[in-house]
Coordinates of C-alpha atoms and ligand atoms in Angstrom, one line a residue:
M1 CA -54.9 -3.1 11.6
E2 CA -57.7 -1.2 9.8
T3 CA -55.6 -1.5 6.7
F4 CA -55.3 -5.3 7.1
R5 CA -59.1 -5.6 7.6
Q6 CA -59.8 -3.5 4.5
N7 CA -57.2 -5.3 2.5
L8 CA -58.6 -8.7 3.5
E9 CA -62.1 -7.6 2.6
L10 CA -61.0 -6.4 -0.8
I11 CA -59.1 -9.6 -1.5
I12 CA -62.2 -11.7 -0.5
R13 CA -64.6 -9.5 -2.5
S14 CA -62.3 -9.5 -5.6
R15 CA -62.8 -13.3 -5.7
T16 CA -59.2 -14.3 -4.9
P17 CA -59.8 -18.0 -4.3
L18 CA -56.6 -18.8 -2.4
I19 CA -55.4 -16.6 0.4
W20 CA -52.4 -17.3 2.7
I21 CA -52.3 -15.4 6.0
K22 CA -49.1 -15.6 8.0
T23 CA -49.6 -15.3 11.7
N24 CA -49.0 -17.1 15.0
E25 CA -52.3 -15.7 16.3
E26 CA -54.8 -18.3 15.3
E27 CA -57.5 -17.3 17.7
R28 CA -57.2 -13.6 16.9
L29 CA -57.3 -14.4 13.2
Q30 CA -60.4 -16.5 13.7
S31 CA -62.3 -13.6 15.4
I32 CA -61.2 -11.2 12.7
L33 CA -62.5 -13.6 10.1
K34 CA -65.8 -13.9 11.9
A35 CA -66.3 -10.2 11.9
T36 CA -65.2 -10.0 8.3
C37 CA -67.8 -12.7 7.3
E38 CA -70.5 -10.8 9.1
R39 CA -69.6 -7.6 7.3
L40 CA -69.5 -9.3 3.9
N41 CA -72.6 -11.4 4.5
I42 CA -70.7 -14.7 4.2
T43 CA -72.9 -17.2 5.8
K44 CA -70.5 -20.0 6.5
L45 CA -67.1 -19.7 8.3
V46 CA -65.7 -23.2 8.5
S47 CA -62.3 -24.2 9.9
W48 CA -60.2 -27.4 9.5
D49 CA -57.1 -28.8 11.1
C50 CA -55.7 -32.3 10.9
V51 CA -56.5 -33.3 14.5
N52 CA -60.1 -31.9 14.8
G53 CA -61.2 -32.2 11.2
I54 CA -63.9 -29.8 10.1
R55 CA -65.5 -27.4 12.5
G56 CA -68.5 -25.1 12.1
V57 CA -70.7 -27.2 10.0
L58 CA -73.7 -28.9 11.5
N59 CA -73.8 -32.7 11.0
E60 CA -70.3 -32.8 9.6
E61 CA -68.3 -31.8 12.7
N62 CA -64.9 -33.5 13.0
K63 CA -65.1 -35.1 9.6
F64 CA -61.9 -35.3 7.5
K65 CA -59.5 -35.7 10.4
N66 CA -56.1 -36.3 8.9
N67 CA -57.7 -36.0 5.5
P68 CA -56.5 -32.9 3.7
I69 CA -57.7 -34.1 0.3
G70 CA -61.1 -34.8 1.8
I71 CA -61.5 -31.2 3.0
L72 CA -60.4 -29.8 -0.3
N73 CA -63.0 -31.9 -2.1
W74 CA -65.6 -30.9 0.4
I75 CA -65.4 -27.2 -0.5
K76 CA -65.9 -28.2 -4.1
E77 CA -69.2 -29.8 -3.2
Q78 CA -70.6 -26.7 -1.6
K79 CA -73.4 -24.8 -3.4
A80 CA -71.7 -22.2 -5.6
N81 CA -74.0 -19.3 -4.4
Q82 CA -73.8 -20.1 -0.6
S83 CA -70.6 -18.3 0.2
T84 CA -68.3 -20.3 2.4
L85 CA -65.0 -19.2 3.9
L86 CA -62.9 -22.2 4.7
L87 CA -59.9 -21.7 7.0
L88 CA -57.2 -24.3 6.8
K89 CA -54.8 -24.4 9.7
D90 CA -51.2 -25.5 9.4
F91 CA -51.7 -26.5 5.8
H92 CA -48.1 -25.7 4.9
R93 CA -47.4 -29.2 6.2
F94 CA -49.4 -30.8 3.4
Y95 CA -48.5 -28.3 0.8
E96 CA -45.6 -30.3 -0.8
D97 CA -47.8 -33.4 -1.5
P98 CA -48.2 -33.7 -5.3
T99 CA -51.9 -34.7 -5.1
I100 CA -52.7 -31.8 -2.9
G101 CA -50.7 -29.4 -5.1
R102 CA -52.7 -30.6 -8.2
T103 CA -56.0 -30.4 -6.3
L104 CA -55.2 -26.8 -5.2
K105 CA -54.5 -25.7 -8.7
E106 CA -57.7 -27.1 -10.0
L107 CA -59.6 -25.6 -7.0
S108 CA -58.2 -22.2 -7.7
V109 CA -59.8 -22.3 -11.2
Y110 CA -63.0 -23.8 -9.9
L111 CA -63.5 -21.5 -6.9
R112 CA -63.3 -18.4 -9.1
E113 CA -66.7 -19.3 -10.4
T114 CA -68.2 -19.7 -6.9
S115 CA -68.4 -17.4 -3.9
H116 CA -66.1 -19.5 -1.7
N117 CA -62.6 -18.7 -0.4
L118 CA -59.9 -20.8 1.0
I119 CA -57.7 -19.3 3.6
F120 CA -54.5 -20.9 4.7
N121 CA -53.2 -19.9 8.1
S122 CA -49.6 -20.6 8.9
H123 CA -46.8 -19.2 11.0
V124 CA -44.5 -19.3 8.0
Y125 CA -44.7 -18.0 4.4
P126 CA -45.2 -20.6 1.6
T127 CA -41.9 -22.4 1.0
S128 CA -42.4 -22.8 -2.7
N129 CA -43.4 -20.2 -5.3
E130 CA -45.5 -22.7 -7.2
F131 CA -48.8 -21.0 -6.4
D132 CA -47.5 -17.4 -6.5
D133 CA -49.9 -16.5 -9.3
L134 CA -52.9 -18.2 -7.9
M135 CA -52.5 -17.1 -4.3
T136 CA -52.5 -13.8 -2.4
I137 CA -50.1 -13.8 0.6
I138 CA -50.7 -11.4 3.5
E139 CA -49.5 -11.1 7.1
L140 CA -51.6 -10.3 10.1
P141 CA -49.9 -7.5 11.9
L142 CA -49.5 -7.6 15.6
P143 CA -52.3 -5.8 17.5
D144 CA -52.2 -2.0 17.1
Q145 CA -52.6 0.5 19.9
N146 CA -56.4 0.7 19.6
E147 CA -56.7 -3.1 19.8
L148 CA -54.4 -3.2 22.8
I149 CA -56.3 -0.5 24.6
N150 CA -59.6 -2.4 24.0
L151 CA -58.1 -5.7 25.1
L152 CA -56.6 -4.2 28.3
E153 CA -59.8 -2.3 29.0
N154 CA -61.8 -5.5 28.7
I155 CA -59.5 -7.3 31.0
A156 CA -59.6 -4.4 33.5
K157 CA -63.4 -4.4 33.5
K158 CA -63.7 -8.1 34.0
T159 CA -61.3 -8.1 36.9
N160 CA -62.6 -4.9 38.5
S161 CA -59.1 -3.4 38.1
D162 CA -59.5 0.3 38.6
L163 CA -57.3 1.5 35.7
K164 CA -57.0 5.2 34.9
R165 CA -57.0 6.2 31.3
N166 CA -53.4 7.3 31.4
D167 CA -52.2 4.1 32.9
L168 CA -54.2 2.1 30.3
I169 CA -52.5 4.0 27.5
D170 CA -49.0 3.5 29.1
L171 CA -49.7 -0.2 29.4
A172 CA -50.9 -0.4 25.7
I173 CA -47.8 1.5 24.5
A174 CA -45.5 -0.9 26.6
S175 CA -47.4 -3.9 25.1
S176 CA -46.8 -2.9 21.5
G177 CA -45.0 -5.8 19.8
L178 CA -46.7 -8.5 21.8
S179 CA -49.4 -10.8 20.5
E180 CA -52.8 -10.8 22.1
A181 CA -52.1 -14.1 23.7
R182 CA -48.9 -12.8 25.3
V183 CA -50.7 -9.7 26.7
R184 CA -53.3 -12.0 28.2
Q185 CA -50.6 -14.1 29.7
V186 CA -48.9 -11.1 31.4
A187 CA -52.3 -10.0 32.6
A188 CA -53.1 -13.5 34.0
K189 CA -49.8 -13.5 35.8
A190 CA -50.6 -10.1 37.3
L191 CA -54.1 -11.2 38.3
T192 CA -52.9 -14.3 40.1
Q193 CA -50.2 -12.3 42.0
R194 CA -52.1 -9.1 42.8
G195 CA -55.7 -9.7 41.8
K196 CA -55.7 -6.8 39.3
I197 CA -53.8 -5.2 36.5
S198 CA -52.1 -1.9 37.1
S199 CA -49.5 0.4 35.6
S200 CA -46.8 -1.4 37.7
D201 CA -47.2 -4.3 35.2
I202 CA -45.2 -2.4 32.7
K203 CA -42.0 -4.0 34.0
E204 CA -43.4 -7.5 33.4
I205 CA -44.4 -6.5 29.9
I206 CA -40.9 -5.3 29.1
E207 CA -39.6 -8.6 30.5
E208 CA -42.0 -10.4 28.2
K209 CA -40.8 -8.4 25.2
K210 CA -37.2 -9.4 26.0
Q211 CA -38.3 -13.0 25.8
V212 CA -39.9 -12.4 22.4
I213 CA -36.7 -11.0 21.1
A214 CA -34.7 -13.7 22.8
R215 CA -36.6 -16.2 20.7
S216 CA -35.6 -14.4 17.6
E217 CA -32.5 -15.8 16.0
I218 CA -31.3 -12.6 14.5
L219 CA -32.3 -9.9 17.0
E220 CA -30.8 -9.6 20.4
F221 CA -32.1 -7.5 23.2
F222 CA -29.1 -5.7 24.6
E223 CA -28.9 -4.6 28.2
S224 CA -26.8 -1.5 28.3
Q225 CA -25.0 -0.1 31.4
S226 CA -22.9 2.4 29.6
S227 CA -23.9 6.1 29.5
Q228 CA -22.5 9.0 27.6
N229 CA -20.3 9.8 30.6
D230 CA -18.4 6.6 29.9
I231 CA -17.2 8.0 26.5
G232 CA -14.1 10.1 26.3
G233 CA -14.1 12.6 23.4
L234 CA -16.4 12.3 20.3
K235 CA -18.0 15.6 21.4
I236 CA -19.4 16.6 18.0
L237 CA -21.1 13.2 17.7
K238 CA -22.4 13.3 21.2
D239 CA -23.9 16.8 20.7
W240 CA -25.5 15.8 17.4
L241 CA -27.1 12.7 19.1
N242 CA -28.4 14.8 21.9
Q243 CA -30.0 17.2 19.4
R244 CA -31.6 14.3 17.5
Y245 CA -33.1 12.8 20.6
Q246 CA -35.2 15.9 21.0
A247 CA -36.6 15.3 17.5
F248 CA -38.5 12.2 18.9
S249 CA -40.8 14.4 20.9
S250 CA -44.4 15.2 19.9
E251 CA -43.4 18.8 20.1
A252 CA -40.9 18.2 17.3
R253 CA -43.7 16.6 15.2
E254 CA -45.9 19.6 15.7
Y255 CA -42.9 21.8 14.7
G256 CA -42.8 19.9 11.5
L257 CA -39.6 17.8 12.0
P258 CA -39.5 14.3 10.7
L259 CA -38.5 11.4 13.0
P260 CA -34.8 10.8 13.0
K261 CA -33.8 7.9 10.8
G262 CA -30.4 6.8 12.0
V263 CA -26.7 7.2 11.8
L264 CA -23.8 5.3 10.2
L265 CA -20.6 5.2 12.3
V266 CA -17.4 4.4 10.4
G267 CA -14.0 4.1 12.0
P268 CA -11.1 1.8 12.8
Q269 CA -11.6 -0.9 15.4
G270 CA -11.9 0.1 19.0
T271 CA -12.8 3.8 18.5
G272 CA -16.0 3.5 20.5
K273 CA -18.7 2.8 17.8
S274 CA -20.4 0.1 19.8
L275 CA -19.9 2.1 23.0
I276 CA -21.9 4.9 21.3
A277 CA -24.7 2.6 20.4
K278 CA -25.0 1.2 23.9
S279 CA -24.8 4.6 25.6
I280 CA -27.5 6.2 23.4
A281 CA -29.9 3.4 24.4
K282 CA -29.3 4.2 28.0
S283 CA -29.5 7.9 27.8
W284 CA -32.6 7.8 25.5
C285 CA -34.2 5.2 27.7
M286 CA -35.0 3.0 24.6
P287 CA -34.6 -0.7 24.1
L288 CA -31.5 -1.6 22.1
L289 CA -31.9 -4.4 19.6
R290 CA -28.8 -5.7 18.0
L291 CA -29.2 -7.2 14.5
D292 CA -26.8 -10.1 13.8
V293 CA -26.0 -9.5 10.2
G294 CA -24.0 -12.7 10.0
R295 CA -27.0 -14.7 11.0
L296 CA -29.2 -13.0 8.4
F297 CA -27.2 -14.8 5.8
S298 CA -26.4 -18.0 7.6
G299 CA -28.0 -21.3 6.6
L300 CA -30.7 -21.3 9.2
V301 CA -34.2 -22.2 8.3
G302 CA -36.0 -19.8 6.0
S303 CA -34.5 -17.4 3.5
S304 CA -32.5 -14.4 4.3
E305 CA -35.2 -12.2 2.9
A306 CA -37.8 -13.7 5.2
R307 CA -35.5 -13.3 8.1
T308 CA -35.0 -9.6 7.3
R309 CA -38.7 -9.1 7.0
E310 CA -39.2 -10.8 10.4
A311 CA -36.4 -8.6 12.0
I312 CA -38.0 -5.5 10.6
T313 CA -41.5 -6.4 11.9
K314 CA -40.2 -7.2 15.3
T315 CA -38.2 -4.1 15.5
E316 CA -41.1 -1.9 14.4
A317 CA -43.3 -3.5 17.0
M318 CA -40.7 -2.7 19.6
S319 CA -40.6 1.0 18.7
P320 CA -39.6 3.5 20.1
C321 CA -36.3 1.6 20.0
I322 CA -32.8 1.6 18.6
L323 CA -31.7 -0.9 16.0
W324 CA -28.0 -1.5 16.1
I325 CA -26.6 -3.1 12.9
D326 CA -23.1 -4.0 13.9
E327 CA -20.4 -4.4 11.3
I328 CA -22.7 -3.7 8.4
D329 CA -19.7 -3.9 6.1
K330 CA -19.2 -7.6 6.9
G331 CA -22.7 -8.5 5.9
F332 CA -23.2 -6.5 2.8
G333 CA -19.7 -6.3 1.5
G334 CA -20.0 -9.6 -0.3
D335 CA -19.8 -10.2 -4.0
A336 CA -23.3 -10.3 -5.6
R337 CA -22.2 -13.1 -7.9
S338 CA -21.0 -15.3 -5.0
D339 CA -24.3 -15.4 -3.1
G340 CA -26.8 -15.2 -6.0
G341 CA -27.6 -11.6 -5.2
T342 CA -29.0 -12.4 -1.7
S343 CA -27.1 -9.7 0.1
Q344 CA -28.2 -7.2 -2.6
R345 CA -31.8 -8.1 -2.1
V346 CA -31.6 -8.0 1.7
L347 CA -29.8 -4.7 1.6
A348 CA -32.4 -3.3 -0.8
S349 CA -35.2 -4.2 1.5
L350 CA -33.4 -2.7 4.5
L351 CA -32.8 0.5 2.6
T352 CA -36.4 0.7 1.4
W353 CA -37.6 0.2 4.9
M354 CA -35.2 2.9 6.2
A355 CA -36.3 5.3 3.5
E356 CA -40.1 4.7 4.1
K357 CA -40.2 4.0 7.8
E358 CA -42.5 6.1 9.9
S359 CA -41.9 4.4 13.2
A360 CA -39.6 5.6 15.9
V361 CA -36.8 3.2 15.2
F362 CA -33.4 4.8 15.2
V363 CA -30.9 2.8 13.3
I364 CA -27.2 2.8 14.3
A365 CA -25.0 1.0 11.8
T366 CA -21.3 0.6 12.4
A367 CA -18.5 -0.3 10.0
N368 CA -14.7 -0.6 10.0
A369 CA -14.2 -0.3 6.3
I370 CA -15.8 1.7 3.5
D371 CA -14.3 0.0 0.5
K372 CA -16.7 -2.9 0.9
L373 CA -19.7 -0.9 1.7
P374 CA -22.2 -0.7 -1.1
P375 CA -22.4 2.8 -2.5
E376 CA -26.2 3.0 -2.1
L377 CA -25.8 2.7 1.7
L378 CA -23.5 5.8 1.7
R379 CA -25.8 7.9 -0.5
K380 CA -27.2 11.0 1.2
G381 CA -30.6 10.6 2.7
R382 CA -30.2 6.9 3.8
F383 CA -28.9 7.9 7.2
D384 CA -29.4 11.3 8.8
E385 CA -25.6 11.5 9.0
I386 CA -22.4 9.5 8.4
F387 CA -19.8 10.0 11.1
F388 CA -16.1 9.1 11.0
L389 CA -14.7 8.1 14.3
N390 CA -11.0 8.8 14.1
L391 CA -8.3 7.5 16.5
P392 CA -8.5 9.8 19.5
N393 CA -6.4 13.0 19.6
A394 CA -4.3 14.0 22.6
N395 CA -7.1 15.7 24.5
E396 CA -9.4 12.7 23.9
R397 CA -6.7 10.2 24.9
S398 CA -6.3 12.0 28.2
K399 CA -10.0 11.8 28.8
I400 CA -10.3 8.1 27.9
L401 CA -7.3 7.2 30.0
N402 CA -8.7 9.1 33.0
L403 CA -12.1 7.5 32.6
H404 CA -10.7 4.0 32.5
I405 CA -8.3 4.4 35.4
K406 CA -10.9 6.2 37.5
K407 CA -13.4 3.5 36.9
R408 CA -11.1 0.9 38.4
R409 CA -8.8 2.9 40.7
P410 CA -10.8 6.0 41.7
N411 CA -8.0 7.4 43.9
Y412 CA -5.2 7.2 41.4
D413 CA -2.9 10.2 41.5
F414 CA -0.4 10.7 38.7
P415 CA -0.1 12.9 35.6
L416 CA -1.1 11.5 32.2
E417 CA 0.9 13.8 29.9
T418 CA 3.7 11.4 29.2
I419 CA 1.4 8.5 28.5
V420 CA -0.8 10.7 26.2
D421 CA 2.4 11.7 24.3
R422 CA 3.4 8.1 23.8
T423 CA 0.0 6.8 22.7
Q424 CA -0.4 8.7 19.5
D425 CA -2.6 6.6 17.1
Y426 CA -3.8 4.2 19.9
S427 CA -7.5 3.5 19.9
G428 CA -9.8 3.9 22.9
A429 CA -9.9 0.1 23.2
E430 CA -6.1 -0.1 23.2
L431 CA -5.9 2.6 25.9
E432 CA -8.3 0.6 28.0
Q433 CA -6.2 -2.5 27.4
A434 CA -3.1 -0.7 28.5
V435 CA -4.7 0.5 31.7
I436 CA -5.7 -3.1 32.6
E437 CA -2.3 -4.4 31.7
A438 CA -0.7 -1.7 34.0
M439 CA -3.1 -2.8 36.8
H440 CA -1.8 -6.3 36.4
F441 CA 1.7 -5.2 36.9
A442 CA 0.7 -3.2 40.1
F443 CA -1.5 -5.9 41.5
S444 CA 1.1 -8.6 41.2
E445 CA 3.1 -6.5 43.7
R446 CA 0.0 -5.6 45.7
R447 CA 0.4 -1.8 45.3
E448 CA -1.4 1.2 43.7
I449 CA -1.0 1.6 39.9
S450 CA 1.7 4.2 38.9
E451 CA 2.7 6.2 35.9
R452 CA 5.6 3.8 35.3
D453 CA 3.2 0.8 35.0
L454 CA 1.2 2.6 32.4
I455 CA 4.3 3.7 30.4
K456 CA 5.5 0.1 30.5
A457 CA 2.1 -1.3 29.4
V458 CA 1.9 1.2 26.6
S459 CA 5.4 0.5 25.3
E460 CA 4.6 -3.2 25.1
L461 CA 1.4 -2.8 23.2
I462 CA 1.6 -2.7 19.4
P463 CA -1.4 -0.6 18.2
L464 CA -3.5 -1.7 15.2
S465 CA -2.6 1.7 13.6
R466 CA 0.9 0.3 13.1
T467 CA -0.1 -3.1 11.7
A468 CA -3.0 -1.9 9.7
K469 CA -1.7 1.5 8.7
E470 CA -2.8 1.4 5.1
Q471 CA -6.4 0.5 5.9
I472 CA -6.6 3.3 8.5
D473 CA -5.0 5.9 6.1
Q474 CA -7.5 4.9 3.5
L475 CA -10.4 5.5 5.9
K476 CA -9.0 8.9 6.9
G477 CA -8.5 9.8 3.3
W478 CA -12.1 8.9 2.5
A479 CA -13.5 10.9 5.4
S480 CA -11.4 14.0 4.6
T481 CA -13.1 14.2 1.2
G482 CA -16.2 15.4 3.0
R483 CA -18.2 12.2 2.7
A484 CA -18.5 11.9 6.4
R485 CA -18.5 14.2 9.4
F486 CA -15.7 14.0 11.9
A487 CA -17.0 12.8 15.3
S488 CA -14.6 15.0 17.2
Ligands
LIG501 P1 -15.1 -2.5 16.5 O1 -15.1 -1.8 15.3 O2 -14.0 -3.5 16.7 O3 -16.4 -3.1 16.9 P2 -15.7 -0.2 18.2 O4 -15.4 1.0 17.5 O5 -17.1 -0.6 18.2 O6 -14.8 -1.4 17.7 P3 -15.9 -0.4 21.0 O7 -16.3 -1.8 21.0 O8 -17.0 0.6 21.2 O9 -15.2 -0.1 19.6 O10 -14.7 -0.1 22.0 C1 -14.2 -1.2 22.8 C2 -13.9 -0.7 24.2 O11 -12.9 0.3 24.1 C3 -15.1 0.0 24.8 O12 -16.0 -0.9 25.4 C4 -14.5 1.0 25.7 O13 -14.2 0.4 26.9 C5 -13.2 1.4 25.0 N1 -13.3 2.6 24.3 C6 -13.3 2.8 23.0 N2 -13.4 4.2 22.6 C7 -13.6 4.8 23.8 C8 -13.9 6.1 24.2 N3 -14.0 7.1 23.2 N4 -14.1 6.4 25.5 C9 -14.0 5.5 26.4 N5 -13.8 4.2 26.1 C10 -13.6 3.8 24.9

């Protein structure tokens, strides 16, 4: 936040006439601008919106309602040496009008000779690049920890909530990623229900966060019930993950370890890649956010680049968390010529973020194929490690079968050796499918599941390894060259 303040002051002092600030938090921005004006000795802070017109000027209050040209001409008439900061709200709606476009261009030249600044406040980035050279675009970050602590402390004081310092910090950490207005809403709810705010409101805050993500078109808040105990095999990967988890602690920081970046899981369908993502979230007690790569590139409003930036901001705000990029090969495997280079640009910004990120966001990307994956994604240093999840070996098949039968028929009692022998090159998902199929056989005769049911189910199932042999062999060949670690 301090960086934003300093940056804004620098932009204003360096006589940038047109400034675009992207944020949903109008009120917060206004109080930041007020403090900035005081620090920079700017005498007049004036705001305008189409319904209320001008505000903050004696004798002219509410003029120029629905008159955007009027307000632009007004700033021109202000004395050049009496610095004025004019905040225009929702101006993106008038931006496309040719008269306004022309006026803005002229104003940008004129204002350079004065000590006035025009600030546009909008929840979106400018849709055209017509003013790129004349305008500086910045984004107001969500409140940081200090701001949240101050905000919650003020609320606690006003409401006589006896909040201990530790609880205050816990609440502030839980609130990261929420706007000031949302934190106030949660507090207001707590106050009406219990008359005070306390550490027990953390649950409500997490609920509120889920809703913020729910409103995002590309990120999904994933509730995970699976734990590492639900995974059969993949021991090396599980051990590696448990080791990485420890590197999130402050003790690891003091020891000099960097924060873990993430892992790329490559393997045929149904080998447990998604299951791993879900189980880590549960065992690490972190929220799991799933990035819908397909939607990043779909024709929804806004550009793919803007949506990527939004996803990154929201994810960072939610940290510590896990960002699950499912089927990354499907999103970035496209031909650069066919999409005008969009996927390349989006990938580049994701990779830059991953390389530079200092937040506790652990990225888990999954892929079924490597031939389509851009080489830069596979380069060392992007992820902490690349793992290849092979089809399960005999020992793992036995564990997976046991897990899935036990989950549904805890008292089953028959050996698994024959089934294990007959399921070479079956994936974990196929083994689960066979168990369910066998249960159907047994249930239709209202009896306990038997070895025979499973043998029958297995013999009727044609595994993917048979129909997509070439693709799987190619994956195995790639992994054997040492470009990925085997997960088991
Ligand atoms: P895809 O590439 O198609 O997304 P995937 O590798 O992500 O597949 P999952 O979705 O994790 O595979 O697996 C599907 C289901 O198969 C899991 O929900 C789980 O029930 C079962 N399964 C797969 N692997 C294992 C395993 N190692 N242990 C237990 N169950 C497994």
